[in-house]
PDB file of C-alpha atoms in Angstrom:
ATOM      1  CA  MET A   1     -13.540 -30.243 -16.905  1.00  0.00           C
ATOM      2  CA  ARG A   2     -10.098 -30.038 -15.322  1.00  0.00           C
ATOM      3  CA  ASP A   3      -7.102 -31.417 -17.141  1.00  0.00           C
ATOM      4  CA  GLN A   4      -4.261 -33.505 -15.668  1.00  0.00           C
ATOM      5  CA  ARG A   5      -2.129 -30.427 -14.874  1.00  0.00           C
ATOM      6  CA  ASP A   6      -4.913 -29.120 -12.606  1.00  0.00           C
ATOM      7  CA  HIS A   7      -5.108 -32.500 -10.871  1.00  0.00           C
ATOM      8  CA  ASP A   8      -1.318 -32.651 -10.382  1.00  0.00           C
ATOM      9  CA  GLN A   9      -1.348 -29.483  -8.243  1.00  0.00           C
ATOM     10  CA  GLY A  10      -2.629 -31.615  -5.356  1.00  0.00           C
ATOM     11  CA  ASP A  11      -4.899 -29.009  -3.779  1.00  0.00           C
ATOM     12  CA  GLY A  12      -7.900 -29.362  -6.058  1.00  0.00           C
ATOM     13  CA  LYS A  13      -7.683 -25.759  -7.281  1.00  0.00           C
ATOM     14  CA  ALA A  14      -7.619 -25.103 -10.981  1.00  0.00           C
ATOM     15  CA  MET A  15      -4.389 -23.534 -12.133  1.00  0.00           C
ATOM     16  CA  PRO A  16      -3.908 -21.474 -15.275  1.00  0.00           C
ATOM     17  CA  LYS A  17      -4.132 -23.535 -18.425  1.00  0.00           C
ATOM     18  CA  HIS A  18      -1.104 -23.361 -20.703  1.00  0.00           C
ATOM     19  CA  SER A  19      -0.729 -24.527 -24.223  1.00  0.00           C
ATOM     20  CA  THR A  20       2.105 -24.904 -26.624  1.00  0.00           C
ATOM     21  CA  ARG A  21       2.063 -23.912 -30.223  1.00  0.00           C
ATOM     22  CA  PRO A  22       4.575 -24.344 -33.005  1.00  0.00           C
ATOM     23  CA  ALA A  23       6.885 -21.422 -33.662  1.00  0.00           C
ATOM     24  CA  ASP A  24       9.637 -21.907 -36.209  1.00  0.00           C
ATOM     25  CA  GLY A  25       9.530 -25.684 -35.746  1.00  0.00           C
ATOM     26  CA  ALA A  26       9.691 -25.540 -31.913  1.00  0.00           C
ATOM     27  CA  THR A  27       7.112 -25.324 -29.180  1.00  0.00           C
ATOM     28  CA  LYS A  28       6.837 -22.330 -26.919  1.00  0.00           C
ATOM     29  CA  ALA A  29       4.833 -21.995 -23.722  1.00  0.00           C
ATOM     30  CA  GLU A  30       2.103 -19.420 -23.884  1.00  0.00           C
ATOM     31  CA  ALA A  31       2.744 -16.386 -21.689  1.00  0.00           C
ATOM     32  CA  VAL A  32       0.219 -15.128 -19.151  1.00  0.00           C
ATOM     33  CA  VAL A  33      -0.164 -11.974 -17.089  1.00  0.00           C
ATOM     34  CA  PHE A  34      -1.302 -12.286 -13.476  1.00  0.00           C
ATOM     35  CA  VAL A  35      -3.988  -9.854 -12.343  1.00  0.00           C
ATOM     36  CA  CYS A  36      -5.630  -9.087  -9.004  1.00  0.00           C
ATOM     37  CA  ALA A  37      -8.756 -11.227  -8.633  1.00  0.00           C
ATOM     38  CA  THR A  38     -10.499  -8.344  -6.829  1.00  0.00           C
ATOM     39  CA  CYS A  39      -9.899  -5.373  -9.158  1.00  0.00           C
ATOM     40  CA  GLU A  40      -8.326  -6.959 -12.280  1.00  0.00           C
ATOM     41  CA  ALA A  41      -5.222  -4.713 -12.061  1.00  0.00           C
ATOM     42  CA  PRO A  42      -2.216  -6.305 -13.797  1.00  0.00           C
ATOM     43  CA  LEU A  43       0.372  -7.428 -11.230  1.00  0.00           C
ATOM     44  CA  THR A  44       2.995  -8.760 -13.676  1.00  0.00           C
ATOM     45  CA  GLY A  45       4.068  -8.430 -17.260  1.00  0.00           C
ATOM     46  CA  PRO A  46       3.863 -11.517 -19.519  1.00  0.00           C
ATOM     47  CA  LEU A  47       5.403 -14.582 -17.833  1.00  0.00           C
ATOM     48  CA  THR A  48       6.139 -18.091 -19.123  1.00  0.00           C
ATOM     49  CA  ARG A  49       5.690 -21.153 -16.933  1.00  0.00           C
ATOM     50  CA  LEU A  50       8.662 -23.232 -15.797  1.00  0.00           C
ATOM     51  CA  PRO A  51       8.126 -26.953 -15.109  1.00  0.00           C
ATOM     52  CA  ALA A  52       9.072 -26.506 -11.420  1.00  0.00           C
ATOM     53  CA  VAL A  53      10.391 -23.926  -8.984  1.00  0.00           C
ATOM     54  CA  PRO A  54      14.180 -23.835  -9.462  1.00  0.00           C
ATOM     55  CA  GLU A  55      16.550 -24.429  -6.605  1.00  0.00           C
ATOM     56  CA  ALA A  56      17.572 -21.169  -4.963  1.00  0.00           C
ATOM     57  CA  PRO A  57      20.977 -20.008  -6.191  1.00  0.00           C
ATOM     58  CA  HIS A  58      23.815 -20.416  -3.697  1.00  0.00           C
ATOM     59  CA  HIS A  59      24.601 -17.074  -2.086  1.00  0.00           C
ATOM     60  CA  ASP A  60      27.200 -16.449   0.642  1.00  0.00           C
ATOM     61  CA  TRP A  61      25.105 -13.695   2.220  1.00  0.00           C
ATOM     62  CA  TRP A  62      27.357 -13.534   5.298  1.00  0.00           C
ATOM     63  CA  ASP A  63      30.323 -12.558   3.073  1.00  0.00           C
ATOM     64  CA  ALA A  64      28.420  -9.994   0.975  1.00  0.00           C
ATOM     65  CA  GLU A  65      29.852  -6.479   0.983  1.00  0.00           C
ATOM     66  CA  GLU A  66      26.346  -5.023   1.151  1.00  0.00           C
ATOM     67  CA  ARG A  67      23.301  -6.579   2.740  1.00  0.00           C
ATOM     68  CA  GLY A  68      20.384  -7.132   0.488  1.00  0.00           C
ATOM     69  CA  PRO A  69      18.456  -9.813  -1.321  1.00  0.00           C
ATOM     70  CA  SER A  70      20.062 -12.978  -2.615  1.00  0.00           C
ATOM     71  CA  PRO A  71      19.924 -13.656  -6.363  1.00  0.00           C
ATOM     72  CA  ALA A  72      16.347 -14.394  -7.449  1.00  0.00           C
ATOM     73  CA  THR A  73      15.179 -18.014  -7.464  1.00  0.00           C
ATOM     74  CA  VAL A  74      13.058 -17.605 -10.609  1.00  0.00           C
ATOM     75  CA  PRO A  75      14.562 -16.029 -13.749  1.00  0.00           C
ATOM     76  CA  PRO A  76      12.972 -12.827 -15.087  1.00  0.00           C
ATOM     77  CA  GLY A  77       9.982 -13.382 -17.349  1.00  0.00           C
ATOM     78  CA  CYS A  78       9.120 -16.763 -15.811  1.00  0.00           C
ATOM     79  CA  TYR A  79       6.955 -18.269 -13.087  1.00  0.00           C
ATOM     80  CA  ALA A  80       6.521 -21.666 -11.444  1.00  0.00           C
ATOM     81  CA  ILE A  81       3.915 -23.272  -9.215  1.00  0.00           C
ATOM     82  CA  GLU A  82       4.899 -24.084  -5.607  1.00  0.00           C
ATOM     83  CA  THR A  83       3.514 -27.541  -4.841  1.00  0.00           C
ATOM     84  CA  GLU A  84       4.459 -27.552  -1.137  1.00  0.00           C
ATOM     85  CA  PRO A  85       2.952 -25.527   1.739  1.00  0.00           C
ATOM     86  CA  TYR A  86       4.482 -22.059   1.907  1.00  0.00           C
ATOM     87  CA  GLY A  87       4.195 -19.188   4.381  1.00  0.00           C
ATOM     88  CA  ALA A  88       1.907 -18.745   7.376  1.00  0.00           C
ATOM     89  CA  PRO A  89       0.535 -20.411   9.356  1.00  0.00           C
ATOM     90  CA  LEU A  90       3.520 -22.139  10.917  1.00  0.00           C
ATOM     91  CA  VAL A  91       2.821 -25.029  13.291  1.00  0.00           C
ATOM     92  CA  VAL A  92       4.962 -26.894  15.808  1.00  0.00           C
ATOM     93  CA  SER A  93       6.657 -30.121  14.728  1.00  0.00           C
ATOM     94  CA  ASP A  94       8.904 -32.558  16.593  1.00  0.00           C
ATOM     95  CA  VAL A  95      10.932 -33.150  13.415  1.00  0.00           C
ATOM     96  CA  ALA A  96      13.758 -30.826  12.338  1.00  0.00           C
ATOM     97  CA  VAL A  97      12.913 -30.209   8.686  1.00  0.00           C
ATOM     98  CA  PRO A  98      12.980 -27.032   6.592  1.00  0.00           C
ATOM     99  CA  ALA A  99      10.060 -24.804   7.563  1.00  0.00           C
ATOM    100  CA  MET A 100       9.115 -24.441   3.884  1.00  0.00           C
ATOM    101  CA  PRO A 101      10.746 -25.001   0.477  1.00  0.00           C
ATOM    102  CA  ARG A 102      14.156 -23.308   0.047  1.00  0.00           C
ATOM    103  CA  TYR A 103      14.031 -22.135   3.679  1.00  0.00           C
ATOM    104  CA  GLY A 104      15.992 -23.478   6.634  1.00  0.00           C
ATOM    105  CA  THR A 105      14.725 -24.784   9.923  1.00  0.00           C
ATOM    106  CA  ILE A 106      12.995 -22.557  12.471  1.00  0.00           C
ATOM    107  CA  GLY A 107      13.418 -23.537  16.124  1.00  0.00           C
ATOM    108  CA  ASN A 108      10.639 -23.009  18.625  1.00  0.00           C
ATOM    109  CA  GLY A 109      12.261 -24.210  21.829  1.00  0.00           C
ATOM    110  CA  PRO A 110      14.279 -27.318  22.636  1.00  0.00           C
ATOM    111  CA  GLY A 111      13.308 -30.151  20.304  1.00  0.00           C
ATOM    112  CA  LYS A 112      10.455 -28.171  18.742  1.00  0.00           C
ATOM    113  CA  TRP A 113      10.438 -26.861  15.195  1.00  0.00           C
ATOM    114  CA  LEU A 114       8.052 -24.841  13.063  1.00  0.00           C
ATOM    115  CA  VAL A 115       6.811 -25.980   9.665  1.00  0.00           C
ATOM    116  CA  SER A 116       4.507 -24.295   7.187  1.00  0.00           C
ATOM    117  CA  GLN A 117       0.905 -25.272   6.809  1.00  0.00           C
ATOM    118  CA  GLY A 118       0.397 -22.386   4.413  1.00  0.00           C
ATOM    119  CA  PRO A 119      -1.255 -22.667   1.041  1.00  0.00           C
ATOM    120  CA  ARG A 120      -0.067 -24.825  -1.838  1.00  0.00           C
ATOM    121  CA  GLY A 121      -0.242 -23.654  -5.424  1.00  0.00           C
ATOM    122  CA  ASN A 122       1.367 -20.229  -4.979  1.00  0.00           C
ATOM    123  CA  ILE A 123       2.715 -18.712  -8.196  1.00  0.00           C
ATOM    124  CA  VAL A 124       6.433 -18.048  -7.631  1.00  0.00           C
ATOM    125  CA  ILE A 125       7.921 -15.186  -9.640  1.00  0.00           C
ATOM    126  CA  ASN A 126      11.026 -13.034  -9.757  1.00  0.00           C
ATOM    127  CA  PRO A 127      10.226 -10.009  -7.516  1.00  0.00           C
ATOM    128  CA  GLY A 128      11.441  -7.728 -10.311  1.00  0.00           C
ATOM    129  CA  ASP A 129       8.536  -8.921 -12.492  1.00  0.00           C
ATOM    130  CA  ALA A 130       5.888  -7.589 -10.071  1.00  0.00           C
ATOM    131  CA  ARG A 131       3.966  -4.425 -10.963  1.00  0.00           C
ATOM    132  CA  GLY A 132       2.136  -2.051  -8.610  1.00  0.00           C
ATOM    133  CA  LEU A 133       2.558  -4.018  -5.373  1.00  0.00           C
ATOM    134  CA  GLU A 134       3.077  -2.333  -2.025  1.00  0.00           C
ATOM    135  CA  LEU A 135       4.738  -3.779   1.085  1.00  0.00           C
ATOM    136  CA  ARG A 136       2.079  -3.844   3.830  1.00  0.00           C
ATOM    137  CA  HIS A 137       4.101  -5.350   6.662  1.00  0.00           C
ATOM    138  CA  ALA A 138       7.232  -7.380   7.074  1.00  0.00           C
ATOM    139  CA  SER A 139       8.117 -10.026   9.640  1.00  0.00           C
ATOM    140  CA  SER A 140      11.175  -9.060  11.617  1.00  0.00           C
ATOM    141  CA  ALA A 141      14.408  -9.583   9.720  1.00  0.00           C
ATOM    142  CA  CYS A 142      17.683  -7.724   9.415  1.00  0.00           C
ATOM    143  CA  CYS A 143      17.276  -6.303   5.907  1.00  0.00           C
ATOM    144  CA  GLY A 144      14.176  -7.567   4.125  1.00  0.00           C
ATOM    145  CA  ALA A 145      10.843  -9.341   4.298  1.00  0.00           C
ATOM    146  CA  THR A 146      10.314 -12.938   5.406  1.00  0.00           C
ATOM    147  CA  PRO A 147       7.398 -15.236   4.544  1.00  0.00           C
ATOM    148  CA  THR A 148       6.794 -16.305   8.153  1.00  0.00           C
ATOM    149  CA  GLY A 149       4.222 -13.575   8.842  1.00  0.00           C
ATOM    150  CA  GLY A 150       1.988 -14.379   5.878  1.00  0.00           C
ATOM    151  CA  MET A 151       1.064 -12.290   2.865  1.00  0.00           C
ATOM    152  CA  ASN A 152       2.852  -8.948   2.957  1.00  0.00           C
ATOM    153  CA  GLN A 153       2.251  -7.405  -0.493  1.00  0.00           C
ATOM    154  CA  SER A 154      -0.960  -5.690  -1.566  1.00  0.00           C
ATOM    155  CA  CYS A 155      -2.467  -4.582  -4.844  1.00  0.00           C
ATOM    156  CA  ALA A 156      -3.296  -0.875  -5.250  1.00  0.00           C
ATOM    157  CA  CYS A 157      -6.909  -1.753  -4.318  1.00  0.00           C
ATOM    158  CA  GLY A 158      -5.693  -2.875  -0.871  1.00  0.00           C
ATOM    159  CA  THR A 159      -6.133  -6.636  -1.337  1.00  0.00           C
ATOM    160  CA  LEU A 160      -3.265  -8.713   0.028  1.00  0.00           C
ATOM    161  CA  VAL A 161      -2.113 -10.762  -2.965  1.00  0.00           C
ATOM    162  CA  ALA A 162       1.458 -11.976  -2.380  1.00  0.00           C
ATOM    163  CA  THR A 163       4.245 -12.912   0.005  1.00  0.00           C
ATOM    164  CA  LEU A 164       7.696 -11.420  -0.555  1.00  0.00           C
ATOM    165  CA  SER A 165      10.834 -13.181   0.694  1.00  0.00           C
ATOM    166  CA  SER A 166      13.698 -10.676   0.441  1.00  0.00           C
ATOM    167  CA  ASP A 167      15.845 -10.894   3.550  1.00  0.00           C
ATOM    168  CA  CYS A 168      19.564 -11.366   2.824  1.00  0.00           C
ATOM    169  CA  CYS A 169      19.717 -14.925   4.177  1.00  0.00           C
ATOM    170  CA  LEU A 170      16.585 -16.193   2.391  1.00  0.00           C
ATOM    171  CA  PRO A 171      15.697 -17.055  -1.188  1.00  0.00           C
ATOM    172  CA  TYR A 172      14.649 -13.941  -3.113  1.00  0.00           C
ATOM    173  CA  GLU A 173      11.211 -14.710  -4.499  1.00  0.00           C
ATOM    174  CA  LEU A 174       7.631 -13.460  -4.615  1.00  0.00           C
ATOM    175  CA  HIS A 175       4.724 -15.852  -4.097  1.00  0.00           C
ATOM    176  CA  LEU A 176       1.464 -14.692  -5.661  1.00  0.00           C
ATOM    177  CA  SER A 177      -1.524 -16.208  -3.861  1.00  0.00           C
ATOM    178  CA  ALA A 178      -3.474 -18.552  -6.138  1.00  0.00           C
ATOM    179  CA  ASP A 179      -6.598 -17.515  -4.191  1.00  0.00           C
ATOM    180  CA  HIS A 180      -6.078 -13.786  -4.845  1.00  0.00           C
ATOM    181  CA  VAL A 181      -4.736 -13.552  -8.409  1.00  0.00           C
ATOM    182  CA  ARG A 182      -5.717 -15.063 -11.718  1.00  0.00           C
ATOM    183  CA  ALA A 183      -3.988 -15.614 -15.051  1.00  0.00           C
ATOM    184  CA  ALA A 184      -5.047 -13.515 -18.046  1.00  0.00           C
ATOM    185  CA  GLN A 185      -3.903 -13.277 -21.636  1.00  0.00           C
ATOM    186  CA  PRO A 186      -1.332 -10.522 -22.222  1.00  0.00           C
TER     187      PRO A 186
END
């Protein structure tokens, strides 16, 4: 039976269950490790769930002395669940709205915009918390990967498992696919 947290994800997919337990008079979220659903290889160290994906930190990328990723959206050692569509496919819209969370608008001709109809329920982590992932392809960008081309990170077994956003003008975050990874006890 699914609990309320599973129902709140909105896509009908069960998400990792998390409990709290007393520790020195306080409660602490239980940490999980995310593993490849195909080969069971660990893809992260222990991570603790945040209540929501944080806002991306402000970063004046155009004034940076060196090009590179913005500060990470998610702090090290944490993860959050993305409740909105993220990544490919992108579809045409007549409304100028951000293409996906923490991402600007993408024009596709006069009066036409692109918006994500990608999956919901991605597990958003700090890219520095990933283990053993390999960049498979990257959508065109000046100095990093963008999420517009779909999943771009693979496990050592070859399964595409995540989407990295690392271009200088985008939020720096890694989205593990809820369909291709699972939570395990550390």
